[in-house]
Coordinates of C-alpha atoms in Angstrom, one line a residue:
M1 CA 6.2 -22.8 15.5
C2 CA 5.6 -21.1 11.9
R3 CA 6.1 -17.4 11.1
F4 CA 4.3 -15.4 8.1
L5 CA 4.9 -12.1 6.6
I6 CA 2.6 -10.7 4.2
F7 CA 3.6 -7.4 1.7
K8 CA 1.1 -4.9 -0.2
G9 CA 2.4 -1.8 -1.8
R10 CA 1.0 0.7 -4.4
D11 CA 4.1 -0.5 -6.1
P12 CA 6.0 -3.8 -6.5
I13 CA 8.7 -5.1 -4.4
L14 CA 11.9 -7.0 -5.3
L15 CA 10.9 -10.2 -3.2
A16 CA 14.6 -10.1 -1.8
H17 CA 13.7 -7.2 0.2
L18 CA 11.7 -9.1 2.2
L19 CA 12.8 -12.6 1.8
T20 CA 16.5 -12.5 2.3
R21 CA 18.2 -9.7 2.5
P22 CA 17.1 -7.7 5.5
E23 CA 19.0 -9.0 8.8
H24 CA 15.6 -10.5 10.3
S25 CA 14.1 -11.1 7.1
I26 CA 11.2 -14.1 7.4
I27 CA 13.9 -16.4 6.1
N28 CA 16.6 -15.7 8.7
Q29 CA 13.8 -16.2 11.4
S30 CA 13.7 -19.3 10.0
Y31 CA 17.1 -20.1 11.5
D32 CA 17.8 -17.2 14.0
S33 CA 16.1 -17.8 17.1
R34 CA 17.2 -15.5 19.3
L35 CA 13.1 -14.2 19.8
R36 CA 11.9 -17.7 20.3
I37 CA 11.4 -19.1 23.6
D38 CA 10.1 -22.1 22.5
T39 CA 13.2 -25.0 23.0
R40 CA 11.8 -27.7 21.8
R41 CA 11.2 -26.7 18.2
P42 CA 14.1 -24.1 18.1
I43 CA 14.3 -23.1 14.1
N44 CA 11.4 -23.2 11.3
G45 CA 13.2 -25.4 9.2
D46 CA 10.1 -27.9 7.8
G47 CA 9.3 -26.5 4.3
F48 CA 8.1 -23.0 3.3
G49 CA 6.3 -21.5 0.5
V50 CA 6.1 -17.8 -1.0
G51 CA 3.3 -16.7 -3.1
Y52 CA 2.8 -13.4 -5.2
Y53 CA 0.7 -11.8 -7.5
T54 CA 1.7 -11.2 -11.6
Q55 CA 1.7 -7.4 -12.2
E56 CA -0.4 -7.1 -15.6
A57 CA -3.4 -9.2 -16.1
D58 CA -3.2 -11.5 -18.6
P59 CA -5.9 -13.9 -19.5
E60 CA -3.0 -16.9 -20.1
L61 CA -1.7 -16.5 -16.8
G62 CA -5.2 -15.9 -14.8
D63 CA -5.7 -14.6 -11.8
A64 CA -4.5 -16.8 -9.6
P65 CA -1.2 -16.6 -7.6
C66 CA 2.2 -18.1 -8.5
V67 CA 3.6 -20.3 -5.6
F68 CA 6.6 -21.8 -4.8
C69 CA 7.3 -24.2 -2.0
A70 CA 9.7 -26.9 -0.5
T71 CA 10.2 -29.0 2.4
T72 CA 13.6 -28.0 2.4
P73 CA 14.6 -25.1 5.1
A74 CA 14.1 -21.7 3.7
W75 CA 18.1 -20.3 4.4
N76 CA 19.1 -24.0 2.3
N77 CA 17.1 -23.4 -1.0
M78 CA 19.2 -21.6 -3.7
N79 CA 16.3 -21.4 -5.9
L80 CA 14.5 -19.1 -3.6
A81 CA 17.4 -17.0 -3.5
R82 CA 17.5 -17.2 -6.7
L83 CA 13.8 -16.1 -7.8
A84 CA 13.8 -13.8 -4.6
E85 CA 16.9 -11.7 -6.6
K86 CA 14.7 -12.0 -9.6
T87 CA 11.0 -11.7 -9.1
K88 CA 8.8 -8.2 -8.2
S89 CA 5.4 -8.2 -6.8
S90 CA 2.9 -5.9 -4.9
L91 CA 1.2 -8.4 -3.0
V92 CA 3.5 -11.1 -1.6
F93 CA 2.5 -14.3 1.4
A94 CA 5.2 -15.7 2.4
H95 CA 5.6 -18.8 5.4
V96 CA 8.4 -20.6 6.9
R97 CA 7.1 -23.7 8.5
A98 CA 7.7 -25.6 12.0
S99 CA 5.1 -28.3 12.0
T100 CA 2.4 -29.3 14.3
A101 CA 0.1 -31.4 12.3
G102 CA 0.9 -33.2 8.7
I103 CA 4.2 -35.1 7.5
L104 CA 6.8 -33.0 6.0
S105 CA 5.7 -32.6 2.4
E106 CA 5.1 -29.7 -0.3
N107 CA 1.3 -30.7 0.1
N108 CA 1.7 -29.4 3.6
C109 CA 3.4 -25.7 2.9
H110 CA 2.0 -22.7 3.2
P111 CA 0.8 -20.9 1.4
F112 CA -2.3 -22.9 0.0
T113 CA -4.5 -21.2 -2.9
Y114 CA -7.6 -22.4 -4.6
H115 CA -7.8 -19.9 -7.7
S116 CA -7.2 -16.4 -7.3
L117 CA -7.4 -16.9 -3.0
M118 CA -4.0 -17.3 -1.2
F119 CA -4.5 -18.9 2.9
M120 CA -1.9 -19.5 5.2
H121 CA -2.2 -19.9 9.2
N122 CA 0.3 -19.5 12.0
G123 CA -0.9 -21.2 14.9
Q124 CA -2.8 -25.1 15.6
I125 CA -6.7 -25.8 16.2
A126 CA -7.0 -27.3 19.6
N127 CA -8.7 -30.7 19.9
F128 CA -8.2 -30.8 15.5
G129 CA -7.7 -34.7 15.8
R130 CA -11.2 -35.0 17.4
I131 CA -12.9 -32.5 15.1
K132 CA -11.7 -33.5 12.3
R133 CA -14.8 -35.4 11.3
K134 CA -17.0 -32.4 12.0
F135 CA -15.1 -30.9 9.4
V136 CA -15.9 -33.7 6.9
A137 CA -19.5 -33.6 7.9
H138 CA -20.2 -30.2 7.1
I139 CA -18.1 -28.4 4.0
K140 CA -19.0 -29.3 0.8
D141 CA -17.6 -31.9 -1.7
A142 CA -15.7 -29.5 -3.3
Y143 CA -13.9 -28.1 -0.9
F144 CA -13.5 -31.4 0.9
L145 CA -11.8 -33.2 -1.9
F146 CA -9.4 -30.1 -2.8
I147 CA -7.6 -30.6 0.7
Q148 CA -4.5 -32.6 -0.4
G149 CA -2.4 -32.3 3.2
G150 CA -3.1 -33.5 6.1
T151 CA -2.4 -30.3 8.1
D152 CA -5.2 -28.5 10.0
S153 CA -4.4 -25.2 8.5
E154 CA -5.2 -26.5 4.9
W155 CA -8.6 -27.9 6.6
A156 CA -9.4 -24.6 7.9
F157 CA -8.7 -22.8 4.6
A158 CA -11.1 -26.0 3.3
L159 CA -13.7 -24.4 5.7
F160 CA -13.0 -20.9 4.9
L161 CA -13.9 -21.8 1.3
D162 CA -17.0 -23.6 2.3
C163 CA -18.2 -20.2 4.5
L164 CA -17.8 -18.0 1.6
D165 CA -19.8 -20.7 -0.7
K166 CA -22.9 -21.0 1.9
L167 CA -22.7 -16.9 2.1
G168 CA -23.7 -16.9 -1.4
T169 CA -20.1 -16.1 -3.1
N170 CA -18.4 -18.7 -5.4
P171 CA -14.7 -19.1 -4.4
A172 CA -14.0 -20.2 -8.1
D173 CA -15.4 -16.6 -9.4
A174 CA -13.5 -13.6 -8.0
G175 CA -14.7 -10.9 -10.5
P176 CA -12.0 -8.5 -11.7
N177 CA -12.3 -6.6 -8.6
G178 CA -11.8 -9.8 -5.7
F179 CA -14.8 -10.4 -4.1
G180 CA -14.6 -7.4 -1.4
H181 CA -13.6 -7.0 2.2
E182 CA -16.8 -7.3 4.2
I183 CA -17.2 -10.6 2.6
L184 CA -14.0 -12.1 3.0
R185 CA -13.9 -10.8 6.8
T186 CA -17.7 -12.4 7.5
A187 CA -16.1 -15.5 6.0
M188 CA -13.3 -15.6 8.0
L189 CA -15.1 -14.8 11.3
K190 CA -17.5 -17.4 10.5
T191 CA -14.7 -20.3 10.1
I192 CA -13.4 -19.4 13.3
E193 CA -16.7 -19.2 14.9
Y194 CA -16.8 -23.0 13.5
I195 CA -13.7 -24.0 14.7
K196 CA -14.1 -22.7 18.2
D197 CA -17.7 -24.3 18.6
W198 CA -16.4 -27.6 16.9
S199 CA -13.3 -27.4 19.8
K200 CA -15.4 -27.1 22.8
Q201 CA -17.8 -29.9 21.8
C202 CA -14.8 -32.1 21.3
A203 CA -13.2 -31.0 24.5
V204 CA -12.1 -33.3 27.3
G205 CA -12.3 -32.5 31.0
D206 CA -11.8 -28.6 32.1
L207 CA -12.8 -26.3 29.6
D208 CA -10.2 -24.0 31.2
K209 CA -7.4 -26.4 31.4
D210 CA -8.0 -27.4 27.7
E211 CA -5.3 -26.3 25.4
P212 CA -6.9 -23.2 23.2
S213 CA -6.6 -22.8 19.1
L214 CA -4.4 -20.2 18.2
L215 CA -5.8 -18.9 15.0
N216 CA -3.4 -16.2 13.4
F217 CA -5.0 -16.4 9.4
A218 CA -4.4 -14.9 6.5
V219 CA -6.3 -14.7 3.1
T220 CA -5.8 -12.5 0.2
D221 CA -7.6 -12.5 -3.2
G222 CA -5.4 -10.5 -5.1
H223 CA -7.1 -7.3 -4.2
T224 CA -7.9 -7.6 -0.2
V225 CA -6.0 -8.9 2.8
V226 CA -8.0 -10.3 6.1
V227 CA -5.4 -11.5 9.0
T228 CA -6.8 -12.6 12.5
R229 CA -5.0 -12.6 15.4
Y230 CA -6.9 -14.2 17.2
I231 CA -7.1 -17.1 21.0
T232 CA -9.9 -18.7 22.4
S233 CA -8.9 -17.7 25.8
R234 CA -9.7 -15.1 28.0
T235 CA -6.7 -15.0 29.6
E236 CA -3.9 -15.8 27.1
E237 CA -2.5 -13.5 24.3
A238 CA -2.7 -15.0 20.7
A239 CA 0.7 -15.6 18.5
S240 CA 2.3 -12.5 18.3
L241 CA 1.5 -10.1 15.0
H242 CA 2.7 -6.6 14.1
F243 CA 2.2 -4.5 11.1
S244 CA 3.8 -1.4 10.1
T245 CA 2.7 1.4 7.3
G246 CA 4.9 3.8 5.1
S247 CA 5.7 5.6 2.0
R248 CA 8.6 3.3 1.4
F249 CA 10.5 0.2 2.8
I250 CA 14.2 0.6 2.3
E251 CA 17.8 -0.7 3.2
Y252 CA 19.6 1.8 4.9
K253 CA 22.7 0.2 4.8
P254 CA 23.5 -3.5 3.9
G255 CA 20.8 -5.9 5.6
Q256 CA 19.2 -3.4 7.5
Y257 CA 15.9 -1.8 7.0
K258 CA 13.4 0.8 8.1
M259 CA 10.0 2.0 7.0
E260 CA 10.3 5.4 5.8
R261 CA 7.1 7.7 6.1
R262 CA 6.1 10.7 4.0
D263 CA 3.0 12.5 4.2
R264 CA 1.8 10.3 6.3
R265 CA 1.1 8.1 3.0
Q266 CA 0.6 4.3 3.3
D267 CA 2.0 2.8 0.1
V268 CA 3.4 0.1 1.7
I269 CA 2.2 -2.3 4.5
L270 CA 3.5 -5.1 6.1
V271 CA 2.0 -7.7 8.2
A272 CA 4.7 -10.1 10.0
S273 CA 4.6 -12.9 13.0
E274 CA 7.6 -11.3 13.6
P275 CA 9.0 -7.7 13.3
L276 CA 11.4 -7.8 10.0
T277 CA 13.6 -5.0 11.6
F278 CA 14.5 -3.7 15.0
E279 CA 13.4 0.3 15.0
R280 CA 10.7 0.2 17.6
S281 CA 8.9 3.1 15.9
D282 CA 8.3 0.9 12.7
W283 CA 6.0 -1.7 13.9
V284 CA 2.2 -1.9 15.4
T285 CA 1.6 -4.4 17.7
V286 CA -2.1 -6.0 16.9
P287 CA -4.1 -6.3 19.6
T288 CA -5.1 -9.9 20.6
N289 CA -8.6 -11.3 19.2
T290 CA -8.5 -9.0 16.3
V291 CA -9.2 -8.7 12.3
V292 CA -6.9 -6.8 10.4
T293 CA -7.9 -5.9 7.1
I294 CA -5.7 -3.9 4.3
N295 CA -8.5 -2.7 1.9
N296 CA -7.2 0.1 -0.9
Q297 CA -4.0 0.5 1.2
T298 CA -5.9 1.2 3.7
V299 CA -5.3 -0.7 7.2
L300 CA -8.9 -1.5 9.5
L301 CA -8.8 -2.9 12.8
H302 CA -12.0 -4.8 14.0
P303 CA -12.2 -6.4 17.2
I304 CA -13.8 -9.7 17.2
I305 CA -16.6 -9.5 19.9
D306 CA -17.6 -12.9 21.4
E307 CA -17.2 -14.7 24.4
Y308 CA -13.3 -14.5 25.0
Y309 CA -13.4 -10.9 24.3
Q310 CA -12.2 -8.8 27.1
K311 CA -14.2 -5.5 26.9
D312 CA -12.1 -4.1 29.8
P313 CA -8.6 -2.5 27.9
S314 CA -7.0 -2.6 31.7
I315 CA -6.9 -6.4 31.7
S316 CA -3.4 -8.0 30.8
R317 CA -3.5 -11.1 29.0
K318 CA -0.6 -13.7 30.0
S319 CA 1.9 -15.0 27.2
D320 CA 2.6 -18.5 29.1
F321 CA 0.9 -20.7 26.5
A322 CA 1.9 -19.2 23.1
A323 CA 5.5 -18.6 24.4
S324 CA 5.9 -22.1 25.1
R325 CA 5.0 -22.4 21.7
G326 CA 7.4 -20.1 20.3
L327 CA 4.8 -17.9 19.3
V328 CA 5.6 -14.6 20.3
S329 CA 7.9 -11.8 19.5
P330 CA 9.5 -8.9 21.8
I331 CA 6.4 -6.6 22.5
V332 CA 6.1 -3.8 20.3
E333 CA 4.3 -0.7 21.6
P334 CA 1.8 1.1 19.8
Q335 CA 3.4 3.7 17.8
A336 CA 1.4 6.9 15.5
V337 CA 0.6 5.3 12.4
T338 CA -1.7 7.0 9.5
N339 CA -5.1 6.1 8.1
V340 CA -5.7 3.4 10.7
Q341 CA -9.7 3.2 10.6
L342 CA -11.9 2.0 13.3
P343 CA -15.8 1.3 12.2
P344 CA -17.3 4.0 14.6
L345 CA -19.9 1.1 16.4
E346 CA -16.9 -0.9 17.2
R347 CA -14.7 1.4 19.0
E348 CA -16.0 1.1 22.6
G349 CA -13.9 -1.6 24.5
R350 CA -11.3 -1.4 21.7
R351 CA -7.3 -1.5 23.2
R352 CA -6.4 1.9 22.4
L353 CA -3.9 2.4 19.9
S354 CA -2.0 5.2 19.9
L355 CA -3.7 6.3 16.0
T356 CA -3.5 9.5 14.2
A357 CA -5.7 9.9 11.4

């Protein structure tokens, strides 16, 4: 199934350092499937997309991101390689697709955009065919008419926009500093709540035997990034998700990259379905059913506390379901990371990470 990558930095980075040059870049992940268990769909060749924000505020350009996508396999698109060698940005979303819903078309390629907002998804919505009517009945016409493709992911984005609207925020007007991390996180959690409840209502047979939803969502307004690692199950792991922070993401020899850490800075933050480097110390595994927020180059982890939350950190989850969908990568043990903050009231029950503040 799909893979995605997020970069947020104090300074812009050449897209090639994320997309094409690393030996295990997200483009190479689309065909080099050594970490993939799903043999039904061994490659992510159903299109790709990259979205990024321009560096200088320009009224003529507006605040919307630039998005380039195509239905060709990412490894076989010369225009993408040329673009990556000549483009820099401090906030980048990239996605390679192995389709589960929706035909092969550019309208179904991630990331999706709405004014300044950009959204992508790794996973699947359980019972999507049966709950689609719930989406139609719930969301406002403006967001229903916004949908151009047929993926469950784009419908989830439309629902997210509707949640923002119903929280009293106009999704078309982020303002000069964006919406703020709290409102984006709240809208994301409401989106998950609706999908979870509708899937239950439309489930057939025993809920425990019904396929769970895998909801690794990512959204940004050009300032703040909110990402989830979530599954509607108490026993299964969600699709894999990792993050890395440091002072620089550097190429120390051709094709080989590592995260450099000096003075415990977080000038560079990467979030990825699959690590871009093979350095174990570079990456931290995001716990299942967690929302990750990147705000002012600070990473915040919040547990998603609902009926699928496991308060006891000693309980291990199975990875069978996510593995069968090709949505796991090797477990990266938690490492020391600076400036990762947990809100005081939500630390109880949080799976322990080896973090230093």
